[in-house]
PDB file of C-alpha atoms in Angstrom:
ATOM      1  CA  GLU A  23      80.080  55.598  96.521  1.00  0.00           C
ATOM      2  CA  HIS A  24      83.471  56.858  97.776  1.00  0.00           C
ATOM      3  CA  ILE A  25      84.669  53.389  98.795  1.00  0.00           C
ATOM      4  CA  PRO A  26      88.483  53.607  98.799  1.00  0.00           C
ATOM      5  CA  LEU A  27      90.035  51.777  95.855  1.00  0.00           C
ATOM      6  CA  GLN A  28      92.478  50.030  98.205  1.00  0.00           C
ATOM      7  CA  TYR A  29      89.584  48.380 100.058  1.00  0.00           C
ATOM      8  CA  ILE A  30      87.964  47.323  96.789  1.00  0.00           C
ATOM      9  CA  VAL A  31      91.094  45.598  95.490  1.00  0.00           C
ATOM     10  CA  GLY A  32      92.115  44.482  98.986  1.00  0.00           C
ATOM     11  CA  GLU A  33      95.713  45.630  98.881  1.00  0.00           C
ATOM     12  CA  THR A  34      98.008  48.645  98.668  1.00  0.00           C
ATOM     13  CA  GLU A  35     101.704  49.483  98.427  1.00  0.00           C
ATOM     14  CA  PHE A  36     103.856  51.006 101.166  1.00  0.00           C
ATOM     15  CA  MET A  37     107.651  51.404 101.155  1.00  0.00           C
ATOM     16  CA  GLY A  38     107.692  49.365  97.948  1.00  0.00           C
ATOM     17  CA  LEU A  39     105.991  46.398  99.622  1.00  0.00           C
ATOM     18  CA  LYS A  40     102.520  44.925  99.150  1.00  0.00           C
ATOM     19  CA  PHE A  41     100.070  44.935 102.072  1.00  0.00           C
ATOM     20  CA  LYS A  42      96.585  43.522 102.421  1.00  0.00           C
ATOM     21  CA  VAL A  43      94.024  46.044 103.692  1.00  0.00           C
ATOM     22  CA  ASN A  44      90.350  46.035 104.534  1.00  0.00           C
ATOM     23  CA  SER A  45      87.962  48.247 106.479  1.00  0.00           C
ATOM     24  CA  ASN A  46      89.429  47.027 109.793  1.00  0.00           C
ATOM     25  CA  VAL A  47      92.682  48.949 109.228  1.00  0.00           C
ATOM     26  CA  LEU A  48      93.741  52.371 108.008  1.00  0.00           C
ATOM     27  CA  ILE A  49      95.080  52.544 104.478  1.00  0.00           C
ATOM     28  CA  PRO A  50      98.845  53.199 104.745  1.00  0.00           C
ATOM     29  CA  ARG A  51      99.840  56.717 103.642  1.00  0.00           C
ATOM     30  CA  GLN A  52     103.073  57.891 102.092  1.00  0.00           C
ATOM     31  CA  ASP A  53     103.424  60.384 104.970  1.00  0.00           C
ATOM     32  CA  THR A  54     103.955  57.436 107.300  1.00  0.00           C
ATOM     33  CA  GLU A  55     107.048  56.372 105.381  1.00  0.00           C
ATOM     34  CA  THR A  56     108.779  59.292 107.155  1.00  0.00           C
ATOM     35  CA  LEU A  57     108.378  57.444 110.460  1.00  0.00           C
ATOM     36  CA  VAL A  58     109.881  54.262 108.999  1.00  0.00           C
ATOM     37  CA  GLU A  59     112.816  56.206 107.553  1.00  0.00           C
ATOM     38  CA  GLU A  60     113.542  57.871 110.903  1.00  0.00           C
ATOM     39  CA  ALA A  61     113.242  54.565 112.762  1.00  0.00           C
ATOM     40  CA  LEU A  62     115.734  52.960 110.374  1.00  0.00           C
ATOM     41  CA  LYS A  63     118.342  55.384 111.731  1.00  0.00           C
ATOM     42  CA  LYS A  64     117.831  53.992 115.239  1.00  0.00           C
ATOM     43  CA  VAL A  65     117.342  50.252 114.767  1.00  0.00           C
ATOM     44  CA  LYS A  66     120.570  48.306 115.138  1.00  0.00           C
ATOM     45  CA  PRO A  67     121.430  44.571 115.212  1.00  0.00           C
ATOM     46  CA  GLY A  68     120.049  42.739 118.224  1.00  0.00           C
ATOM     47  CA  MET A  69     117.492  45.400 119.134  1.00  0.00           C
ATOM     48  CA  LYS A  70     113.868  44.797 120.083  1.00  0.00           C
ATOM     49  CA  VAL A  71     111.266  47.014 118.427  1.00  0.00           C
ATOM     50  CA  LEU A  72     107.622  47.518 119.449  1.00  0.00           C
ATOM     51  CA  ASP A  73     104.985  48.913 117.087  1.00  0.00           C
ATOM     52  CA  MET A  74     102.142  50.401 119.155  1.00  0.00           C
ATOM     53  CA  CYS A  75      98.746  50.671 117.365  1.00  0.00           C
ATOM     54  CA  THR A  76     100.088  48.594 114.486  1.00  0.00           C
ATOM     55  CA  GLY A  77      96.969  48.490 112.267  1.00  0.00           C
ATOM     56  CA  SER A  78      97.963  46.742 109.030  1.00  0.00           C
ATOM     57  CA  GLY A  79     101.483  46.215 110.398  1.00  0.00           C
ATOM     58  CA  CYS A  80     102.984  48.301 107.589  1.00  0.00           C
ATOM     59  CA  ILE A  81     105.356  50.329 109.797  1.00  0.00           C
ATOM     60  CA  LEU A  82     107.062  47.486 111.620  1.00  0.00           C
ATOM     61  CA  LEU A  83     107.046  45.072 108.696  1.00  0.00           C
ATOM     62  CA  SER A  84     108.570  47.678 106.375  1.00  0.00           C
ATOM     63  CA  LEU A  85     111.167  48.510 108.993  1.00  0.00           C
ATOM     64  CA  LEU A  86     112.183  44.882 109.403  1.00  0.00           C
ATOM     65  CA  MET A  87     112.168  44.241 105.663  1.00  0.00           C
ATOM     66  CA  GLU A  88     114.442  47.244 105.088  1.00  0.00           C
ATOM     67  CA  ARG A  89     116.784  45.938 107.760  1.00  0.00           C
ATOM     68  CA  GLN A  90     116.828  42.488 106.139  1.00  0.00           C
ATOM     69  CA  ASP A  91     117.703  44.059 102.800  1.00  0.00           C
ATOM     70  CA  ALA A  92     120.455  46.062 104.464  1.00  0.00           C
ATOM     71  CA  SER A  93     122.114  42.840 105.611  1.00  0.00           C
ATOM     72  CA  GLY A  94     123.506  42.534 102.112  1.00  0.00           C
ATOM     73  CA  THR A  95     125.821  45.447 102.896  1.00  0.00           C
ATOM     74  CA  GLY A  96     127.654  43.405 105.492  1.00  0.00           C
ATOM     75  CA  VAL A  97     125.619  44.623 108.470  1.00  0.00           C
ATOM     76  CA  ASP A  98     124.124  41.742 110.417  1.00  0.00           C
ATOM     77  CA  VAL A  99     120.568  42.747 111.300  1.00  0.00           C
ATOM     78  CA  SER A 100     119.124  39.275 111.631  1.00  0.00           C
ATOM     79  CA  GLY A 101     118.877  39.743 115.384  1.00  0.00           C
ATOM     80  CA  VAL A 102     116.283  42.544 115.254  1.00  0.00           C
ATOM     81  CA  LYS A 103     113.097  41.320 116.938  1.00  0.00           C
ATOM     82  CA  GLY A 104     109.709  42.819 116.130  1.00  0.00           C
ATOM     83  CA  TYR A 105     106.629  43.007 118.354  1.00  0.00           C
ATOM     84  CA  ALA A 106     103.333  44.707 117.548  1.00  0.00           C
ATOM     85  CA  VAL A 107     100.073  45.408 119.367  1.00  0.00           C
ATOM     86  CA  ASP A 108      96.679  46.839 118.506  1.00  0.00           C
ATOM     87  CA  ILE A 109      93.408  47.075 120.440  1.00  0.00           C
ATOM     88  CA  SER A 110      91.521  45.688 117.430  1.00  0.00           C
ATOM     89  CA  LYS A 111      91.547  41.924 117.059  1.00  0.00           C
ATOM     90  CA  GLN A 112      90.531  42.332 113.429  1.00  0.00           C
ATOM     91  CA  ALA A 113      93.483  44.662 112.800  1.00  0.00           C
ATOM     92  CA  VAL A 114      95.869  42.178 114.414  1.00  0.00           C
ATOM     93  CA  ASN A 115      94.542  39.488 112.082  1.00  0.00           C
ATOM     94  CA  VAL A 116      95.250  41.699 109.049  1.00  0.00           C
ATOM     95  CA  ALA A 117      98.752  42.458 110.345  1.00  0.00           C
ATOM     96  CA  LYS A 118      99.423  38.729 110.793  1.00  0.00           C
ATOM     97  CA  GLU A 119      98.387  38.132 107.185  1.00  0.00           C
ATOM     98  CA  ASN A 120     100.782  40.859 106.056  1.00  0.00           C
ATOM     99  CA  ALA A 121     103.634  39.368 108.078  1.00  0.00           C
ATOM    100  CA  LYS A 122     103.004  36.037 106.354  1.00  0.00           C
ATOM    101  CA  LEU A 123     102.689  37.719 102.944  1.00  0.00           C
ATOM    102  CA  ASN A 124     106.053  39.464 103.351  1.00  0.00           C
ATOM    103  CA  GLU A 125     107.661  36.559 105.217  1.00  0.00           C
ATOM    104  CA  VAL A 126     108.639  38.635 108.254  1.00  0.00           C
ATOM    105  CA  PRO A 127     108.571  37.024 111.725  1.00  0.00           C
ATOM    106  CA  VAL A 128     106.735  39.296 114.175  1.00  0.00           C
ATOM    107  CA  LEU A 129     104.943  38.600 117.456  1.00  0.00           C
ATOM    108  CA  PHE A 130     101.474  40.185 117.324  1.00  0.00           C
ATOM    109  CA  GLU A 131      99.204  40.681 120.345  1.00  0.00           C
ATOM    110  CA  ARG A 132      95.808  42.238 120.892  1.00  0.00           C
ATOM    111  CA  SER A 133      96.377  44.851 123.594  1.00  0.00           C
ATOM    112  CA  ASP A 134      94.928  48.141 124.829  1.00  0.00           C
ATOM    113  CA  LEU A 135      98.202  50.048 124.469  1.00  0.00           C
ATOM    114  CA  PHE A 136     100.666  48.450 126.941  1.00  0.00           C
ATOM    115  CA  GLU A 137      98.059  46.266 128.681  1.00  0.00           C
ATOM    116  CA  MET A 138      99.520  42.954 127.429  1.00  0.00           C
ATOM    117  CA  VAL A 139     103.115  44.133 126.967  1.00  0.00           C
ATOM    118  CA  THR A 140     105.579  42.496 129.373  1.00  0.00           C
ATOM    119  CA  GLU A 141     109.021  43.172 127.869  1.00  0.00           C
ATOM    120  CA  LYS A 142     111.295  46.173 127.410  1.00  0.00           C
ATOM    121  CA  PHE A 143     112.323  47.572 124.040  1.00  0.00           C
ATOM    122  CA  ASP A 144     115.062  49.595 122.408  1.00  0.00           C
ATOM    123  CA  VAL A 145     112.704  51.382 120.008  1.00  0.00           C
ATOM    124  CA  ILE A 146     108.957  52.010 120.223  1.00  0.00           C
ATOM    125  CA  VAL A 147     107.243  53.344 117.094  1.00  0.00           C
ATOM    126  CA  SER A 148     103.622  54.431 116.953  1.00  0.00           C
ATOM    127  CA  ASN A 149     101.103  56.000 114.605  1.00  0.00           C
ATOM    128  CA  PRO A 150      98.242  56.369 117.096  1.00  0.00           C
ATOM    129  CA  PRO A 151      94.795  57.860 116.440  1.00  0.00           C
ATOM    130  CA  TYR A 152      95.379  61.626 116.389  1.00  0.00           C
ATOM    131  CA  ILE A 153      92.461  63.384 114.715  1.00  0.00           C
ATOM    132  CA  PRO A 154      90.329  65.476 117.125  1.00  0.00           C
ATOM    133  CA  THR A 155      86.824  64.039 117.426  1.00  0.00           C
ATOM    134  CA  ASP A 156      85.046  67.126 116.092  1.00  0.00           C
ATOM    135  CA  VAL A 157      87.285  67.221 112.986  1.00  0.00           C
ATOM    136  CA  ILE A 158      86.364  63.711 111.825  1.00  0.00           C
ATOM    137  CA  PRO A 159      82.979  64.769 110.299  1.00  0.00           C
ATOM    138  CA  GLN A 160      84.922  67.252 108.132  1.00  0.00           C
ATOM    139  CA  LEU A 161      87.123  64.567 106.568  1.00  0.00           C
ATOM    140  CA  MET A 162      86.467  63.358 103.048  1.00  0.00           C
ATOM    141  CA  PRO A 163      83.891  60.546 102.935  1.00  0.00           C
ATOM    142  CA  GLU A 164      86.465  57.954 101.849  1.00  0.00           C
ATOM    143  CA  VAL A 165      88.042  58.411 105.287  1.00  0.00           C
ATOM    144  CA  GLN A 166      85.257  59.294 107.711  1.00  0.00           C
ATOM    145  CA  VAL A 167      82.760  56.746 106.392  1.00  0.00           C
ATOM    146  CA  PHE A 168      84.940  53.790 105.467  1.00  0.00           C
ATOM    147  CA  GLU A 169      88.140  53.830 107.532  1.00  0.00           C
ATOM    148  CA  PRO A 170      87.920  52.510 111.123  1.00  0.00           C
ATOM    149  CA  ILE A 171      86.899  55.298 113.489  1.00  0.00           C
ATOM    150  CA  GLU A 172      88.891  53.836 116.404  1.00  0.00           C
ATOM    151  CA  ALA A 173      92.062  54.229 114.332  1.00  0.00           C
ATOM    152  CA  LEU A 174      91.293  57.901 113.617  1.00  0.00           C
ATOM    153  CA  ASP A 175      89.764  59.347 116.784  1.00  0.00           C
ATOM    154  CA  GLY A 176      92.347  60.976 119.058  1.00  0.00           C
ATOM    155  CA  LYS A 177      89.604  62.226 121.418  1.00  0.00           C
ATOM    156  CA  GLU A 178      88.836  65.881 122.165  1.00  0.00           C
ATOM    157  CA  ASP A 179      92.162  67.501 121.225  1.00  0.00           C
ATOM    158  CA  GLY A 180      93.708  64.655 119.231  1.00  0.00           C
ATOM    159  CA  LEU A 181      96.461  64.173 121.826  1.00  0.00           C
ATOM    160  CA  TYR A 182      94.852  61.588 124.116  1.00  0.00           C
ATOM    161  CA  PHE A 183      96.905  58.595 122.959  1.00  0.00           C
ATOM    162  CA  TYR A 184     100.176  60.531 122.882  1.00  0.00           C
ATOM    163  CA  ARG A 185      99.715  61.388 126.563  1.00  0.00           C
ATOM    164  CA  ARG A 186      99.062  57.773 127.506  1.00  0.00           C
ATOM    165  CA  ILE A 187     101.873  56.314 125.397  1.00  0.00           C
ATOM    166  CA  VAL A 188     104.467  58.908 126.483  1.00  0.00           C
ATOM    167  CA  GLU A 189     103.758  58.318 130.167  1.00  0.00           C
ATOM    168  CA  GLN A 190     103.500  54.520 130.006  1.00  0.00           C
ATOM    169  CA  SER A 191     106.346  53.947 127.541  1.00  0.00           C
ATOM    170  CA  LYS A 192     108.958  54.862 130.149  1.00  0.00           C
ATOM    171  CA  ASP A 193     108.282  51.530 131.851  1.00  0.00           C
ATOM    172  CA  TYR A 194     108.830  49.629 128.594  1.00  0.00           C
ATOM    173  CA  LEU A 195     111.907  51.328 127.122  1.00  0.00           C
ATOM    174  CA  ASN A 196     115.474  50.357 127.876  1.00  0.00           C
ATOM    175  CA  SER A 197     117.803  53.140 128.995  1.00  0.00           C
ATOM    176  CA  GLY A 198     118.787  55.088 125.902  1.00  0.00           C
ATOM    177  CA  GLY A 199     115.771  53.720 124.031  1.00  0.00           C
ATOM    178  CA  SER A 200     113.848  55.771 121.476  1.00  0.00           C
ATOM    179  CA  LEU A 201     110.159  56.667 121.294  1.00  0.00           C
ATOM    180  CA  MET A 202     109.027  57.683 117.804  1.00  0.00           C
ATOM    181  CA  PHE A 203     105.600  58.991 116.765  1.00  0.00           C
ATOM    182  CA  GLU A 204     103.803  59.950 113.618  1.00  0.00           C
ATOM    183  CA  ILE A 205     101.881  63.168 114.343  1.00  0.00           C
ATOM    184  CA  GLY A 206      99.374  65.458 112.697  1.00  0.00           C
ATOM    185  CA  TYR A 207     100.850  68.441 110.844  1.00  0.00           C
ATOM    186  CA  ASP A 208      99.985  70.844 113.700  1.00  0.00           C
ATOM    187  CA  GLN A 209     100.902  68.641 116.687  1.00  0.00           C
ATOM    188  CA  GLY A 210     104.706  68.887 116.690  1.00  0.00           C
ATOM    189  CA  LYS A 211     104.986  71.502 119.423  1.00  0.00           C
ATOM    190  CA  ASP A 212     102.481  69.830 121.761  1.00  0.00           C
ATOM    191  CA  VAL A 213     103.902  66.306 121.439  1.00  0.00           C
ATOM    192  CA  SER A 214     107.486  67.577 121.752  1.00  0.00           C
ATOM    193  CA  LYS A 215     106.642  69.407 124.987  1.00  0.00           C
ATOM    194  CA  MET A 216     104.849  66.328 126.278  1.00  0.00           C
ATOM    195  CA  MET A 217     107.931  64.181 125.725  1.00  0.00           C
ATOM    196  CA  THR A 218     110.352  66.741 127.142  1.00  0.00           C
ATOM    197  CA  ASP A 219     108.197  67.196 130.250  1.00  0.00           C
ATOM    198  CA  ALA A 220     108.157  63.389 130.692  1.00  0.00           C
ATOM    199  CA  GLY A 221     111.964  63.287 130.785  1.00  0.00           C
ATOM    200  CA  PHE A 222     112.833  62.391 127.197  1.00  0.00           C
ATOM    201  CA  SER A 223     115.980  63.951 125.729  1.00  0.00           C
ATOM    202  CA  ASN A 224     117.053  64.876 122.194  1.00  0.00           C
ATOM    203  CA  VAL A 225     113.402  65.488 121.319  1.00  0.00           C
ATOM    204  CA  CYS A 226     113.059  66.653 117.721  1.00  0.00           C
ATOM    205  CA  VAL A 227     110.455  67.072 114.996  1.00  0.00           C
ATOM    206  CA  LYS A 228     110.963  65.772 111.452  1.00  0.00           C
ATOM    207  CA  LYS A 229     109.097  66.959 108.378  1.00  0.00           C
ATOM    208  CA  ASP A 230     107.585  64.832 105.624  1.00  0.00           C
ATOM    209  CA  LEU A 231     108.206  65.325 101.903  1.00  0.00           C
ATOM    210  CA  ALA A 232     105.453  67.950 101.765  1.00  0.00           C
ATOM    211  CA  GLY A 233     107.258  70.020 104.406  1.00  0.00           C
ATOM    212  CA  ASN A 234     104.753  69.337 107.198  1.00  0.00           C
ATOM    213  CA  ASP A 235     105.739  68.275 110.707  1.00  0.00           C
ATOM    214  CA  ARG A 236     105.207  64.488 110.669  1.00  0.00           C
ATOM    215  CA  VAL A 237     107.423  62.678 113.181  1.00  0.00           C
ATOM    216  CA  VAL A 238     108.518  63.393 116.757  1.00  0.00           C
ATOM    217  CA  THR A 239     111.368  61.396 118.291  1.00  0.00           C
ATOM    218  CA  GLY A 240     113.027  61.343 121.686  1.00  0.00           C
ATOM    219  CA  MET A 241     115.373  59.237 123.819  1.00  0.00           C
ATOM    220  CA  LEU A 242     114.859  58.009 127.353  1.00  0.00           C
TER     221      LEU A 242
END
């Protein structure tokens, strides 16, 4: 019936960690590990990190777990504080379960993007919905039928949420802070221009293991 195996068994692996998943959240992909790896280069002791559109929480929780592991090398990362938001209450509930499962303290909030966000951050990471609406019917049934449409649909051109996050994030980033996105394989040029036009510096595109554009980063 094309039901994803991960939903049937109720869990999946990401960055070597176990995460609970159900039909309220996207199934974490290996491509997304590229975003975590790039964020690890930016997150330092004492920083505050926000995960926008957190879904299962896999990005932020993996990032914080990696930083905890790194503390064994003599680098004190215990001061890194994690915050995460998602418009879906059901997704937030799944993310909370995953935080408890992996024993990572994170403050989760249901929020339409920055609606409920009141603090400033050193790093904002996001894997927003980025598939153009008219492409969704062409996806394999495991995705288009069973994964949550609100986590896939990036509106007409797939760039709707990037525009909103880029513009609004400037009010929630500390000076010198980083904004980091996962993108679709063909969106690197558009998202880079968007960030540059908004005043971000050092904007660059990173490729995933398959050689596709996958992450765009920039500094405020």
